[in-house]
PDB file of C-alpha atoms and ligand atoms in Angstrom:
ATOM      1  CA  MET A  30      67.354 176.819  30.505  1.00 75.00           C
ATOM      2  CA  GLU A  31      68.568 179.192  27.588  1.00 83.00           C
ATOM      3  CA  THR A  32      70.322 182.338  28.895  1.00 88.00           C
ATOM      4  CA  THR A  33      68.197 185.015  27.798  1.00 93.00           C
ATOM      5  CA  ALA A  34      64.750 183.246  29.219  1.00 94.00           C
ATOM      6  CA  LEU A  35      66.753 182.239  32.478  1.00 94.00           C
ATOM      7  CA  ARG A  36      67.569 185.710  33.035  1.00 97.00           C
ATOM      8  CA  ALA A  37      63.812 187.057  32.453  1.00 97.00           C
ATOM      9  CA  THR A  38      62.632 184.349  34.345  1.00 97.00           C
ATOM     10  CA  ILE A  39      64.863 185.357  37.481  1.00 98.00           C
ATOM     11  CA  ALA A  40      64.528 189.104  37.038  1.00 98.00           C
ATOM     12  CA  ALA A  41      60.585 188.640  37.207  1.00 98.00           C
ATOM     13  CA  ASN A  42      60.814 186.213  40.041  1.00 98.00           C
ATOM     14  CA  LEU A  43      63.118 188.743  42.244  1.00 98.00           C
ATOM     15  CA  ALA A  44      60.730 191.663  41.144  1.00 98.00           C
ATOM     16  CA  HIS A  45      57.852 190.003  42.733  1.00 98.00           C
ATOM     17  CA  VAL A  46      59.800 188.648  45.863  1.00 98.00           C
ATOM     18  CA  ARG A  47      61.005 192.503  46.175  1.00 98.00           C
ATOM     19  CA  GLN A  48      57.200 193.896  46.046  1.00 98.00           C
ATOM     20  CA  ALA A  49      55.980 191.033  48.522  1.00 98.00           C
ATOM     21  CA  ILE A  50      58.749 192.198  50.693  1.00 98.00           C
ATOM     22  CA  VAL A  51      57.775 195.886  50.416  1.00 98.00           C
ATOM     23  CA  ASP A  52      53.963 194.776  50.750  1.00 98.00           C
ATOM     24  CA  ALA A  53      54.675 192.969  53.964  1.00 98.00           C
ATOM     25  CA  ALA A  54      56.712 195.244  55.527  1.00 98.00           C
ATOM     26  CA  VAL A  55      54.336 198.191  55.018  1.00 98.00           C
ATOM     27  CA  ALA A  56      51.283 196.015  56.019  1.00 98.00           C
ATOM     28  CA  SER A  57      53.102 195.838  59.574  1.00 97.00           C
ATOM     29  CA  GLY A  58      54.220 199.306  59.995  1.00 98.00           C
ATOM     30  CA  ARG A  59      57.708 198.715  58.875  1.00 98.00           C
ATOM     31  CA  ARG A  60      59.926 200.157  56.672  1.00 97.00           C
ATOM     32  CA  ALA A  61      60.861 197.921  53.457  1.00 97.00           C
ATOM     33  CA  ASP A  62      64.817 198.919  53.967  1.00 97.00           C
ATOM     34  CA  GLU A  63      64.656 197.219  57.291  1.00 98.00           C
ATOM     35  CA  VAL A  64      64.443 193.719  55.146  1.00 98.00           C
ATOM     36  CA  ARG A  65      67.521 192.665  53.175  1.00 98.00           C
ATOM     37  CA  LEU A  66      66.799 189.797  50.862  1.00 98.00           C
ATOM     38  CA  ILE A  67      69.141 186.914  50.648  1.00 99.00           C
ATOM     39  CA  ALA A  68      68.990 185.072  47.391  1.00 99.00           C
ATOM     40  CA  VAL A  69      69.466 181.474  48.443  1.00 98.00           C
ATOM     41  CA  SER A  70      71.561 180.265  44.699  1.00 98.00           C
ATOM     42  CA  LYS A  71      72.280 176.660  46.803  1.00 97.00           C
ATOM     43  CA  THR A  72      72.099 173.747  44.169  1.00 96.00           C
ATOM     44  CA  HIS A  73      71.686 176.329  41.304  1.00 97.00           C
ATOM     45  CA  PRO A  74      74.453 177.031  39.017  1.00 96.00           C
ATOM     46  CA  ALA A  75      76.733 180.313  38.583  1.00 97.00           C
ATOM     47  CA  GLU A  76      74.530 181.395  35.575  1.00 97.00           C
ATOM     48  CA  ALA A  77      71.529 181.651  37.806  1.00 98.00           C
ATOM     49  CA  ILE A  78      73.932 183.816  40.164  1.00 98.00           C
ATOM     50  CA  ALA A  79      74.726 185.930  37.133  1.00 98.00           C
ATOM     51  CA  ALA A  80      71.264 186.268  36.198  1.00 98.00           C
ATOM     52  CA  ALA A  81      70.374 187.758  39.602  1.00 98.00           C
ATOM     53  CA  ILE A  82      73.382 189.752  39.645  1.00 98.00           C
ATOM     54  CA  ALA A  83      72.102 191.347  36.250  1.00 97.00           C
ATOM     55  CA  ALA A  84      68.813 192.024  37.946  1.00 98.00           C
ATOM     56  CA  GLY A  85      70.244 194.137  40.768  1.00 98.00           C
ATOM     57  CA  GLN A  86      71.022 191.380  43.591  1.00 98.00           C
ATOM     58  CA  ARG A  87      73.765 191.398  45.544  1.00 98.00           C
ATOM     59  CA  VAL A  88      73.428 189.173  48.810  1.00 98.00           C
ATOM     60  CA  PHE A  89      73.456 185.665  48.309  1.00 98.00           C
ATOM     61  CA  GLY A  90      73.061 182.602  50.377  1.00 98.00           C
ATOM     62  CA  GLU A  91      74.776 179.121  50.343  1.00 98.00           C
ATOM     63  CA  ASN A  92      74.741 176.366  52.611  1.00 97.00           C
ATOM     64  CA  THR A  93      77.590 174.269  52.058  1.00 98.00           C
ATOM     65  CA  ALA A  94      81.660 175.309  51.613  1.00 97.00           C
ATOM     66  CA  GLN A  95      82.235 172.956  48.590  1.00 96.00           C
ATOM     67  CA  GLU A  96      79.535 174.107  46.867  1.00 97.00           C
ATOM     68  CA  ALA A  97      79.909 177.707  47.572  1.00 98.00           C
ATOM     69  CA  LEU A  98      83.559 178.466  47.111  1.00 98.00           C
ATOM     70  CA  PRO A  99      83.948 177.748  43.176  1.00 98.00           C
ATOM     71  CA  LYS A 100      80.711 179.961  42.721  1.00 98.00           C
ATOM     72  CA  ILE A 101      82.150 182.809  45.169  1.00 98.00           C
ATOM     73  CA  ALA A 102      85.514 182.811  42.731  1.00 98.00           C
ATOM     74  CA  ARG A 103      83.249 182.916  39.840  1.00 98.00           C
ATOM     75  CA  PHE A 104      82.330 186.900  40.443  1.00 97.00           C
ATOM     76  CA  PRO A 105      85.765 188.251  42.131  1.00 94.00           C
ATOM     77  CA  ASP A 106      84.702 191.800  40.478  1.00 93.00           C
ATOM     78  CA  GLU A 107      81.208 192.101  41.978  1.00 93.00           C
ATOM     79  CA  PRO A 108      80.542 193.673  45.300  1.00 95.00           C
ATOM     80  CA  LEU A 109      78.877 190.376  46.480  1.00 98.00           C
ATOM     81  CA  GLU A 110      78.036 189.674  49.985  1.00 98.00           C
ATOM     82  CA  TRP A 111      77.964 185.952  51.041  1.00 98.00           C
ATOM     83  CA  HIS A 112      75.775 184.307  53.443  1.00 98.00           C
ATOM     84  CA  PHE A 113      76.672 180.759  54.878  1.00 98.00           C
ATOM     85  CA  ILE A 114      73.507 179.619  56.080  1.00 98.00           C
ATOM     86  CA  GLY A 115      73.647 175.980  56.445  1.00 98.00           C
ATOM     87  CA  HIS A 116      75.009 173.794  59.346  1.00 98.00           C
ATOM     88  CA  LEU A 117      78.974 174.385  59.726  1.00 98.00           C
ATOM     89  CA  GLN A 118      80.804 171.340  60.798  1.00 95.00           C
ATOM     90  CA  SER A 119      84.021 172.685  62.792  1.00 94.00           C
ATOM     91  CA  ASN A 120      86.637 171.146  60.538  1.00 96.00           C
ATOM     92  CA  LYS A 121      85.012 173.488  57.984  1.00 97.00           C
ATOM     93  CA  ALA A 122      85.181 176.634  59.790  1.00 98.00           C
ATOM     94  CA  LYS A 123      88.568 177.715  58.036  1.00 98.00           C
ATOM     95  CA  LEU A 124      86.652 178.003  54.796  1.00 98.00           C
ATOM     96  CA  VAL A 125      84.199 180.620  56.027  1.00 98.00           C
ATOM     97  CA  PRO A 126      86.011 183.872  57.200  1.00 98.00           C
ATOM     98  CA  GLY A 127      87.233 185.815  54.136  1.00 97.00           C
ATOM     99  CA  ASN A 128      84.642 183.885  51.795  1.00 98.00           C
ATOM    100  CA  PHE A 129      81.609 184.709  53.583  1.00 98.00           C
ATOM    101  CA  GLY A 130      80.753 188.028  55.440  1.00 98.00           C
ATOM    102  CA  TRP A 131      78.017 186.221  57.432  1.00 98.00           C
ATOM    103  CA  LEU A 132      77.505 182.965  58.955  1.00 98.00           C
ATOM    104  CA  HIS A 133      74.101 182.007  60.136  1.00 98.00           C
ATOM    105  CA  SER A 134      74.616 179.021  62.069  1.00 98.00           C
ATOM    106  CA  LEU A 135      76.555 179.256  65.153  1.00 98.00           C
ATOM    107  CA  ASP A 136      75.495 176.656  67.897  1.00 98.00           C
ATOM    108  CA  ASN A 137      78.523 176.557  70.162  1.00 98.00           C
ATOM    109  CA  LEU A 138      81.537 178.295  71.846  1.00 98.00           C
ATOM    110  CA  LYS A 139      84.309 175.965  70.142  1.00 98.00           C
ATOM    111  CA  LEU A 140      83.039 176.856  66.530  1.00 98.00           C
ATOM    112  CA  ALA A 141      82.713 180.647  67.320  1.00 98.00           C
ATOM    113  CA  GLU A 142      86.603 180.229  68.834  1.00 98.00           C
ATOM    114  CA  ARG A 143      87.595 178.538  65.567  1.00 98.00           C
ATOM    115  CA  LEU A 144      86.126 181.007  63.296  1.00 98.00           C
ATOM    116  CA  ALA A 145      87.368 183.857  65.305  1.00 98.00           C
ATOM    117  CA  ARG A 146      90.958 182.576  64.727  1.00 98.00           C
ATOM    118  CA  PHE A 147      90.501 182.004  61.403  1.00 98.00           C
ATOM    119  CA  ALA A 148      88.812 185.391  60.557  1.00 98.00           C
ATOM    120  CA  ARG A 149      91.974 187.222  62.584  1.00 98.00           C
ATOM    121  CA  GLU A 150      94.287 184.918  60.437  1.00 98.00           C
ATOM    122  CA  ARG A 151      92.874 185.965  57.416  1.00 98.00           C
ATOM    123  CA  GLY A 152      92.369 189.615  58.434  1.00 98.00           C
ATOM    124  CA  ALA A 153      88.542 189.262  57.972  1.00 98.00           C
ATOM    125  CA  ILE A 154      85.555 190.112  59.754  1.00 98.00           C
ATOM    126  CA  LEU A 155      82.701 187.440  60.338  1.00 98.00           C
ATOM    127  CA  ASN A 156      78.983 188.626  61.324  1.00 98.00           C
ATOM    128  CA  ILE A 157      77.385 186.203  63.331  1.00 98.00           C
ATOM    129  CA  LEU A 158      73.916 184.962  63.982  1.00 98.00           C
ATOM    130  CA  ILE A 159      73.209 182.231  66.479  1.00 98.00           C
ATOM    131  CA  GLU A 160      70.629 179.664  65.139  1.00 98.00           C
ATOM    132  CA  VAL A 161      67.600 179.014  67.432  1.00 98.00           C
ATOM    133  CA  ASN A 162      65.963 175.681  67.207  1.00 98.00           C
ATOM    134  CA  ILE A 163      62.691 177.383  67.674  1.00 97.00           C
ATOM    135  CA  THR A 164      60.484 174.341  66.749  1.00 95.00           C
ATOM    136  CA  ARG A 165      62.542 171.988  69.119  1.00 95.00           C
ATOM    137  CA  ASP A 166      62.739 169.579  66.121  1.00 95.00           C
ATOM    138  CA  PRO A 167      65.569 167.053  67.154  1.00 94.00           C
ATOM    139  CA  ALA A 168      66.259 166.450  63.347  1.00 94.00           C
ATOM    140  CA  ARG A 169      67.333 170.313  63.148  1.00 96.00           C
ATOM    141  CA  HIS A 170      70.324 172.375  64.215  1.00 97.00           C
ATOM    142  CA  GLY A 171      70.675 175.247  66.270  1.00 98.00           C
ATOM    143  CA  VAL A 172      70.442 175.796  70.089  1.00 98.00           C
ATOM    144  CA  ALA A 173      67.452 175.380  72.177  1.00 98.00           C
ATOM    145  CA  PRO A 174      65.521 178.630  72.981  1.00 98.00           C
ATOM    146  CA  GLU A 175      66.452 178.658  76.770  1.00 98.00           C
ATOM    147  CA  ALA A 176      70.199 177.913  75.619  1.00 98.00           C
ATOM    148  CA  VAL A 177      70.654 180.993  73.930  1.00 98.00           C
ATOM    149  CA  ALA A 178      71.105 183.209  76.607  1.00 98.00           C
ATOM    150  CA  PRO A 179      73.751 181.133  78.382  1.00 98.00           C
ATOM    151  CA  LEU A 180      75.815 180.585  74.899  1.00 98.00           C
ATOM    152  CA  LEU A 181      75.771 184.486  74.292  1.00 98.00           C
ATOM    153  CA  ASP A 182      76.836 184.602  77.841  1.00 98.00           C
ATOM    154  CA  ASP A 183      79.963 182.603  77.158  1.00 98.00           C
ATOM    155  CA  LEU A 184      80.629 184.323  73.832  1.00 98.00           C
ATOM    156  CA  LEU A 185      80.713 187.415  75.559  1.00 97.00           C
ATOM    157  CA  ARG A 186      83.340 186.140  78.097  1.00 97.00           C
ATOM    158  CA  ALA A 187      85.525 184.841  75.250  1.00 98.00           C
ATOM    159  CA  ASP A 188      87.868 186.418  72.806  1.00 94.00           C
ATOM    160  CA  LEU A 189      86.242 186.576  69.944  1.00 98.00           C
ATOM    161  CA  ALA A 190      87.955 189.413  67.981  1.00 98.00           C
ATOM    162  CA  GLY A 191      87.041 189.036  64.464  1.00 98.00           C
ATOM    163  CA  LEU A 192      83.614 188.112  64.826  1.00 98.00           C
ATOM    164  CA  HIS A 193      80.564 190.662  65.125  1.00 98.00           C
ATOM    165  CA  LEU A 194      77.619 188.866  67.200  1.00 98.00           C
ATOM    166  CA  ARG A 195      74.568 190.440  64.753  1.00 98.00           C
ATOM    167  CA  GLY A 196      71.533 188.401  65.981  1.00 98.00           C
ATOM    168  CA  LEU A 197      69.406 185.227  65.643  1.00 98.00           C
ATOM    169  CA  MET A 198      68.680 182.990  62.998  1.00 98.00           C
ATOM    170  CA  ALA A 199      65.633 180.662  62.824  1.00 98.00           C
ATOM    171  CA  ILE A 200      63.948 178.191  60.508  1.00 98.00           C
ATOM    172  CA  GLY A 201      60.040 178.295  60.780  1.00 97.00           C
ATOM    173  CA  PRO A 202      58.121 175.154  61.354  1.00 97.00           C
ATOM    174  CA  TYR A 203      57.240 173.405  58.327  1.00 94.00           C
ATOM    175  CA  PRO A 204      54.388 172.112  57.373  1.00 93.00           C
ATOM    176  CA  ALA A 205      52.623 174.725  58.937  1.00 95.00           C
ATOM    177  CA  GLY A 206      49.603 176.910  58.903  1.00 94.00           C
ATOM    178  CA  ALA A 207      50.166 180.776  58.923  1.00 93.00           C
ATOM    179  CA  ALA A 208      49.165 181.380  62.791  1.00 95.00           C
ATOM    180  CA  GLU A 209      51.635 178.280  63.669  1.00 96.00           C
ATOM    181  CA  GLN A 210      54.353 180.243  61.464  1.00 97.00           C
ATOM    182  CA  GLN A 211      53.627 183.890  62.899  1.00 96.00           C
ATOM    183  CA  ALA A 212      53.813 182.294  66.683  1.00 98.00           C
ATOM    184  CA  ALA A 213      57.034 180.675  66.062  1.00 98.00           C
ATOM    185  CA  PHE A 214      58.322 184.018  64.468  1.00 98.00           C
ATOM    186  CA  ALA A 215      56.945 186.126  67.060  1.00 98.00           C
ATOM    187  CA  ALA A 216      58.865 183.627  69.840  1.00 98.00           C
ATOM    188  CA  VAL A 217      62.057 184.251  67.792  1.00 98.00           C
ATOM    189  CA  ARG A 218      61.464 188.246  67.862  1.00 98.00           C
ATOM    190  CA  GLU A 219      60.840 188.072  71.754  1.00 98.00           C
ATOM    191  CA  LEU A 220      64.052 185.991  72.650  1.00 98.00           C
ATOM    192  CA  HIS A 221      65.817 188.222  70.386  1.00 98.00           C
ATOM    193  CA  ASP A 222      64.604 191.340  72.335  1.00 97.00           C
ATOM    194  CA  ALA A 223      65.281 189.722  75.589  1.00 97.00           C
ATOM    195  CA  CYS A 224      68.924 188.954  74.530  1.00 97.00           C
ATOM    196  CA  ARG A 225      69.367 192.428  73.436  1.00 96.00           C
ATOM    197  CA  THR A 226      67.958 193.960  76.879  1.00 95.00           C
ATOM    198  CA  ARG A 227      69.843 191.552  78.947  1.00 97.00           C
ATOM    199  CA  PHE A 228      73.230 191.826  77.339  1.00 97.00           C
ATOM    200  CA  ALA A 229      72.928 195.816  76.116  1.00 95.00           C
ATOM    201  CA  LEU A 230      74.226 194.559  72.580  1.00 93.00           C
ATOM    202  CA  ALA A 231      74.242 197.526  70.289  1.00 91.00           C
ATOM    203  CA  GLU A 232      74.952 195.646  67.101  1.00 96.00           C
ATOM    204  CA  PHE A 233      72.757 192.471  68.115  1.00 98.00           C
ATOM    205  CA  THR A 234      70.162 193.961  65.570  1.00 98.00           C
ATOM    206  CA  GLU A 235      69.274 190.999  63.306  1.00 98.00           C
ATOM    207  CA  LEU A 236      66.516 188.332  62.706  1.00 98.00           C
ATOM    208  CA  SER A 237      67.106 186.173  59.900  1.00 98.00           C
ATOM    209  CA  MET A 238      64.053 184.129  59.370  1.00 98.00           C
ATOM    210  CA  GLY A 239      61.589 183.361  56.355  1.00 98.00           C
ATOM    211  CA  MET A 240      61.724 181.487  53.564  1.00 98.00           C
ATOM    212  CA  SER A 241      59.798 180.974  50.314  1.00 98.00           C
ATOM    213  CA  GLY A 242      57.176 179.681  51.936  1.00 97.00           C
ATOM    214  CA  ASP A 243      57.003 181.898  54.935  1.00 98.00           C
ATOM    215  CA  TYR A 244      58.853 185.458  54.367  1.00 98.00           C
ATOM    216  CA  ARG A 245      55.709 187.273  54.582  1.00 97.00           C
ATOM    217  CA  ALA A 246      54.836 185.895  58.097  1.00 97.00           C
ATOM    218  CA  ALA A 247      58.525 186.323  59.312  1.00 98.00           C
ATOM    219  CA  ILE A 248      58.638 190.006  58.001  1.00 98.00           C
ATOM    220  CA  SER A 249      55.268 190.842  60.069  1.00 97.00           C
ATOM    221  CA  GLU A 250      57.075 189.487  62.881  1.00 98.00           C
ATOM    222  CA  GLY A 251      60.337 191.497  62.528  1.00 98.00           C
ATOM    223  CA  ALA A 252      62.853 189.938  60.182  1.00 98.00           C
ATOM    224  CA  THR A 253      65.374 191.952  59.010  1.00 98.00           C
ATOM    225  CA  LEU A 254      66.995 188.915  56.508  1.00 99.00           C
ATOM    226  CA  VAL A 255      64.808 186.941  54.620  1.00 98.00           C
ATOM    227  CA  ARG A 256      66.397 183.751  52.921  1.00 98.00           C
ATOM    228  CA  VAL A 257      64.514 183.264  49.920  1.00 98.00           C
ATOM    229  CA  GLY A 258      65.973 180.428  47.312  1.00 98.00           C
ATOM    230  CA  SER A 259      62.903 178.416  45.188  1.00 98.00           C
ATOM    231  CA  ALA A 260      60.691 181.716  44.822  1.00 98.00           C
ATOM    232  CA  ILE A 261      63.602 183.334  43.135  1.00 98.00           C
ATOM    233  CA  PHE A 262      65.570 180.510  41.415  1.00 98.00           C
ATOM    234  CA  GLY A 263      62.769 177.928  40.973  1.00 95.00           C
ATOM    235  CA  GLU A 264      62.958 174.363  42.287  1.00 87.00           C
ATOM    236  CA  ARG A 265      66.127 173.173  43.466  1.00 78.00           C
ATOM    237  CA  ASP A 266      68.181 171.144  41.058  1.00 64.00           C
ATOM    238  CA  TYR A 267      69.538 168.364  43.294  1.00 65.00           C
ATOM    239  CA  GLY A 268      70.564 166.201  40.377  1.00 57.00           C
ATOM    240  CA  ARG A 269      73.011 168.864  39.084  1.00 50.00           C
ATOM    241  CA  SER A 270      74.505 169.620  42.337  1.00 45.00           C
ATOM    242  CA  ARG A 271      75.244 166.210  43.692  1.00 41.00           C
ATOM    243  CA  GLY A 272      76.062 164.652  40.591  1.00 32.00           C
TER     244      GLY A 272
HETATM  245  C1  PLP B 388      67.460 176.380  51.590  1.00 74.49           C
HETATM  246  C2  PLP B 388      67.549 177.273  52.464  1.00 74.49           C
HETATM  247  C3  PLP B 388      66.734 178.299  52.339  1.00 74.49           C
HETATM  248  C4  PLP B 388      65.891 178.545  51.120  1.00 74.49           C
HETATM  249  O1  PLP B 388      64.985 177.873  50.887  1.00 74.49           O
HETATM  250  P1  PLP B 388      63.589 178.237  49.868  1.00 74.49           P
HETATM  251  O2  PLP B 388      62.587 177.315  50.482  1.00 74.49           O
HETATM  252  O3  PLP B 388      64.074 177.454  48.653  1.00 74.49           O
HETATM  253  O4  PLP B 388      63.393 179.689  49.816  1.00 74.49           O
HETATM  254  C5  PLP B 388      66.643 179.307  53.523  1.00 74.49           C
HETATM  255  N1  PLP B 388      67.132 179.021  54.487  1.00 74.49           N
HETATM  256  C6  PLP B 388      67.917 177.807  54.737  1.00 74.49           C
HETATM  257  C7  PLP B 388      68.604 177.676  56.118  1.00 74.49           C
HETATM  258  C8  PLP B 388      68.101 176.950  53.635  1.00 74.49           C
HETATM  259  O5  PLP B 388      68.622 175.792  53.870  1.00 74.49           O
END
């Protein structure tokens, strides 16, 4: 797409999503500023990110380090916040602290220990969300709901200076109707509340849930971070990213 057209399209999409976030927050008695929008730019080129920046977006999400690092390097002068939202293999852990401010997919203690070590080496802070496999889908990543508290217990006993434990992340059921989405997100919120109470964690305030197809339902169940890709950037261009 030509640059001017790309900018106009992405600006219009962003305006639409931002308004839908405000509407969903207000409809559920929440303040709109309790919800932050992560623009998921995976598979889209740096020009699309530049267009979103021009429309005021500062928070971006990517799901692989190899795709994200050149994009991050393209915008050294912008005060951007990068979120790593994909599954992270432990041999890629060193690429995350310092490059990303947030990781949404923590699922084991060993990975946390590696991330903490690299964060300290780089003098960086990494905000951490534990990924919950709320649908118990064996094809998905994340820890089972009942394994979240035991993992948190282990994390809190370990030396994880450099990491800040900030909350939970989940991917909603798909395909699913509105009631099923709602029920899944409510279950994540209840688990989050239970963890905050049990471990008295002041900083454990974040709930990352909701994508293009279900962010409204997620907001009505308490999402503080929504991860929206195709509703902002259009359908994913896998040909480009893989070729
Ligand atoms: C790709 C992705 C998103 C964004 O998905 P859309 O449906 O394009 O909004 C959100 N979260 C995760 C973990 C993703 O991998």
